[in-house]
Tab-separated table of C-alpha atoms in Angstrom:
chain	number	residue	atom	x	y	z
A	183	UNK	CA	72.494	110.925	118.531
A	184	UNK	CA	75.681	110.856	116.225
A	185	UNK	CA	77.588	113.935	115.751
A	186	UNK	CA	76.589	115.517	112.432
A	187	UNK	CA	80.096	115.970	111.777
A	188	UNK	CA	81.272	112.581	112.792
A	189	UNK	CA	82.237	111.738	108.886
A	190	UNK	CA	83.889	115.324	108.207
A	191	UNK	CA	86.136	114.519	111.445
A	192	UNK	CA	86.964	111.325	110.076
A	193	UNK	CA	87.902	112.734	106.547
A	194	UNK	CA	90.033	115.668	108.248
A	195	UNK	CA	91.442	113.301	110.443
A	196	UNK	CA	92.736	111.215	107.443
A	197	UNK	CA	94.286	114.048	105.384
A	198	UNK	CA	95.836	115.480	108.577
A	199	UNK	CA	97.673	112.187	109.486
A	200	UNK	CA	97.923	109.014	107.082
A	201	UNK	CA	97.136	110.980	103.994
A	202	UNK	CA	99.062	114.402	104.174
A	203	UNK	CA	102.572	113.055	103.692
A	204	UNK	CA	101.234	111.456	100.385
A	205	UNK	CA	99.319	114.992	98.966
A	206	UNK	CA	102.363	117.075	100.190
A	207	UNK	CA	104.269	114.594	97.581
A	208	UNK	CA	101.782	114.594	95.124
A	209	UNK	CA	101.503	118.423	95.168
A	210	UNK	CA	105.359	118.767	95.114
A	211	UNK	CA	105.139	116.591	92.038
A	212	UNK	CA	102.388	118.338	90.373
A	213	UNK	CA	104.540	121.558	90.868
A	214	UNK	CA	107.600	119.950	88.825
A	215	UNK	CA	105.093	118.860	86.493
A	216	UNK	CA	103.941	122.510	85.889
A	217	UNK	CA	107.296	124.168	85.815
A	218	UNK	CA	108.363	121.326	83.144
A	219	UNK	CA	105.309	121.924	80.923
A	220	UNK	CA	105.670	125.832	81.045
A	221	UNK	CA	109.527	125.389	79.752
A	222	UNK	CA	108.460	123.097	77.188
A	223	UNK	CA	105.676	125.355	76.095
A	224	UNK	CA	108.080	128.374	75.747
A	225	UNK	CA	110.760	125.844	74.040
A	226	UNK	CA	110.224	122.548	73.440
A	227	UNK	CA	113.545	121.812	71.659
A	228	UNK	CA	115.508	123.106	75.292
A	229	UNK	CA	113.506	120.037	77.076
A	230	UNK	CA	113.969	118.051	74.399
A	231	UNK	CA	110.987	115.731	74.790
A	232	UNK	CA	107.059	115.172	73.614
A	233	UNK	CA	104.621	115.969	75.993
A	234	UNK	CA	103.968	112.157	76.058
A	235	UNK	CA	107.303	111.838	77.485
A	236	UNK	CA	106.681	114.528	80.383
A	237	UNK	CA	103.944	112.301	82.154
A	238	UNK	CA	106.070	109.616	82.152
A	239	UNK	CA	108.569	111.554	84.369
A	240	UNK	CA	106.173	111.861	86.907
A	241	UNK	CA	106.743	109.623	90.058
A	242	UNK	CA	104.122	106.673	90.463
A	243	UNK	CA	102.883	107.800	93.684
A	244	UNK	CA	101.900	111.186	92.763
A	245	UNK	CA	98.568	109.512	91.932
A	246	UNK	CA	96.275	112.823	91.570
A	247	UNK	CA	98.796	114.498	89.292
A	248	UNK	CA	99.127	110.949	87.461
A	249	UNK	CA	95.777	111.271	87.048
A	250	UNK	CA	95.124	114.960	86.103
A	251	UNK	CA	98.241	115.754	83.407
A	252	UNK	CA	97.146	113.692	80.630
A	253	UNK	CA	94.360	116.225	80.125
A	254	UNK	CA	97.079	119.025	79.862
A	255	UNK	CA	98.802	117.452	76.735
A	256	UNK	CA	96.297	118.822	74.374
A	257	UNK	CA	97.223	122.492	75.919
A	258	UNK	CA	100.884	122.227	76.065
A	259	UNK	CA	100.795	121.430	72.355
A	260	UNK	CA	98.578	124.001	72.001
A	261	UNK	CA	100.449	126.740	73.430
A	262	UNK	CA	104.052	125.686	71.793
A	263	UNK	CA	102.232	126.521	68.243
A	264	UNK	CA	100.707	129.572	69.836
A	265	UNK	CA	103.983	130.901	70.694
A	266	UNK	CA	105.653	129.481	67.512
A	267	UNK	CA	102.757	131.637	65.340
A	268	UNK	CA	103.565	134.911	67.450
A	269	UNK	CA	107.191	134.482	66.095
A	270	UNK	CA	106.374	133.722	62.489
A	271	UNK	CA	103.798	136.601	62.934
A	272	UNK	CA	106.599	138.706	64.014
A	273	UNK	CA	109.083	137.757	61.396
A	274	UNK	CA	106.055	138.328	58.574
A	275	UNK	CA	105.957	142.188	59.880
A	276	UNK	CA	109.683	142.480	59.679
A	277	UNK	CA	109.694	141.037	56.312
A	278	UNK	CA	106.342	143.026	54.950
A	279	UNK	CA	108.310	146.419	56.458
A	280	UNK	CA	110.988	145.486	54.405
A	281	UNK	CA	109.332	145.003	51.346
A	282	UNK	CA	107.282	148.400	51.615
A	283	UNK	CA	110.903	150.268	52.112
A	284	UNK	CA	112.692	148.361	49.586
A	285	UNK	CA	109.936	147.290	46.916
A	286	UNK	CA	110.486	143.631	47.322
A	287	UNK	CA	110.669	140.548	50.452
A	288	UNK	CA	114.245	139.411	51.493
A	289	UNK	CA	116.070	136.649	49.642
A	290	UNK	CA	116.658	134.817	52.938
A	291	UNK	CA	115.755	135.358	56.477
A	292	UNK	CA	119.175	136.771	57.506
A	293	UNK	CA	118.090	139.456	55.032
A	294	UNK	CA	115.047	140.741	57.535
A	295	UNK	CA	116.556	143.270	60.007
A	296	UNK	CA	116.071	142.107	63.689
A	297	UNK	CA	117.714	143.027	67.003
A	298	UNK	CA	119.435	140.397	68.432
A	299	UNK	CA	119.117	136.722	66.928
A	300	UNK	CA	116.147	135.717	64.972
A	301	UNK	CA	113.952	133.066	66.490
A	302	UNK	CA	114.335	129.503	66.053
A	303	UNK	CA	111.876	127.103	65.142
A	304	UNK	CA	111.115	125.473	68.219
A	305	UNK	CA	110.402	122.017	66.616
A	306	UNK	CA	113.248	122.037	63.982
A	307	UNK	CA	116.645	122.634	64.881
A	308	UNK	CA	117.210	125.612	62.894
A	309	UNK	CA	115.604	128.526	61.381
A	310	UNK	CA	112.170	128.612	60.547
A	311	UNK	CA	111.267	127.799	56.518
A	312	UNK	CA	111.243	131.002	54.404
A	313	UNK	CA	110.044	131.458	50.885
A	314	UNK	CA	109.204	133.892	48.425
A	315	UNK	CA	106.463	132.591	46.084
A	316	UNK	CA	106.895	133.542	42.262
A	317	UNK	CA	103.093	135.112	42.587
A	318	UNK	CA	105.039	137.486	45.215
A	319	UNK	CA	103.531	135.647	48.320
A	320	UNK	CA	105.593	135.182	51.467
A	321	UNK	CA	105.467	131.968	53.152
A	322	UNK	CA	107.428	131.456	56.345
A	323	UNK	CA	106.445	128.656	58.451
A	324	UNK	CA	107.387	125.750	60.956
A	325	UNK	CA	107.397	122.039	60.565
A	326	UNK	CA	105.214	121.846	63.675
A	327	UNK	CA	104.902	119.211	66.166
A	328	UNK	CA	104.581	116.501	64.002
A	329	UNK	CA	108.270	117.530	63.410
A	330	UNK	CA	108.128	116.434	59.673
A	331	UNK	CA	108.418	119.174	56.559
A	332	UNK	CA	105.309	119.224	54.898
A	333	UNK	CA	106.481	122.251	52.507
A	334	UNK	CA	104.110	124.797	54.496
A	335	UNK	CA	100.930	122.788	54.492
A	336	UNK	CA	98.533	124.017	57.227
A	337	UNK	CA	95.802	121.290	56.312
A	338	UNK	CA	94.894	119.044	59.389
A	339	UNK	CA	95.890	115.820	57.974
A	340	UNK	CA	96.293	113.113	60.465
A	341	UNK	CA	97.536	116.003	62.879
A	342	UNK	CA	100.228	116.197	60.446
A	343	UNK	CA	100.705	120.090	59.654
A	344	UNK	CA	103.289	122.870	59.817
A	345	UNK	CA	102.460	126.301	61.453
A	346	UNK	CA	102.041	128.781	58.448
A	347	UNK	CA	102.644	132.277	58.038
A	348	UNK	CA	101.464	133.414	54.717
A	349	UNK	CA	101.036	136.885	53.260
A	350	UNK	CA	99.290	137.123	49.530
A	351	UNK	CA	100.316	139.773	47.212
A	352	UNK	CA	97.294	140.554	44.755
A	353	UNK	CA	98.041	139.908	41.483
A	354	UNK	CA	98.461	143.387	39.507
A	355	UNK	CA	95.585	142.149	37.071
A	356	UNK	CA	92.822	141.964	40.082
A	357	UNK	CA	90.844	145.017	41.558
A	358	UNK	CA	90.736	143.821	45.283
A	359	UNK	CA	94.045	143.405	46.939
């Protein structure tokens, strides 16, 4: 009878000899891609590229990486947005501490007490946007992945939205804060 492992032996032979260099090069390309994706998530302005540009840099010979990498684009974008929201929350909490201590919000981001430099908007050159509204609400936002200032609009209209941290103050005429 035929060896029951005959088919598997052929696959192991393929992996061990002709395909091994290709798979090793593909693995190296995948690891380079993941390192670049990690740095893009943590600070997208350092790399200066959109997630789509990251995929274009994968070698044509890295077939498995080229097939699997585009599925990671939503995760990369979500990671960038979550990292930005965390920075906004930290700034918002510091601004709230300032309000509790002084009776009003700081007039600008530069007045917020912070050890070291304030986090920067990773989607724009410079600082986050900061507004103290007439009703006493505090609005801090990033222009977001669309790179357009939508004036702090968090609504998802055609993927054009800002990443927003909003603190609403209760109006003095209402019972509930």
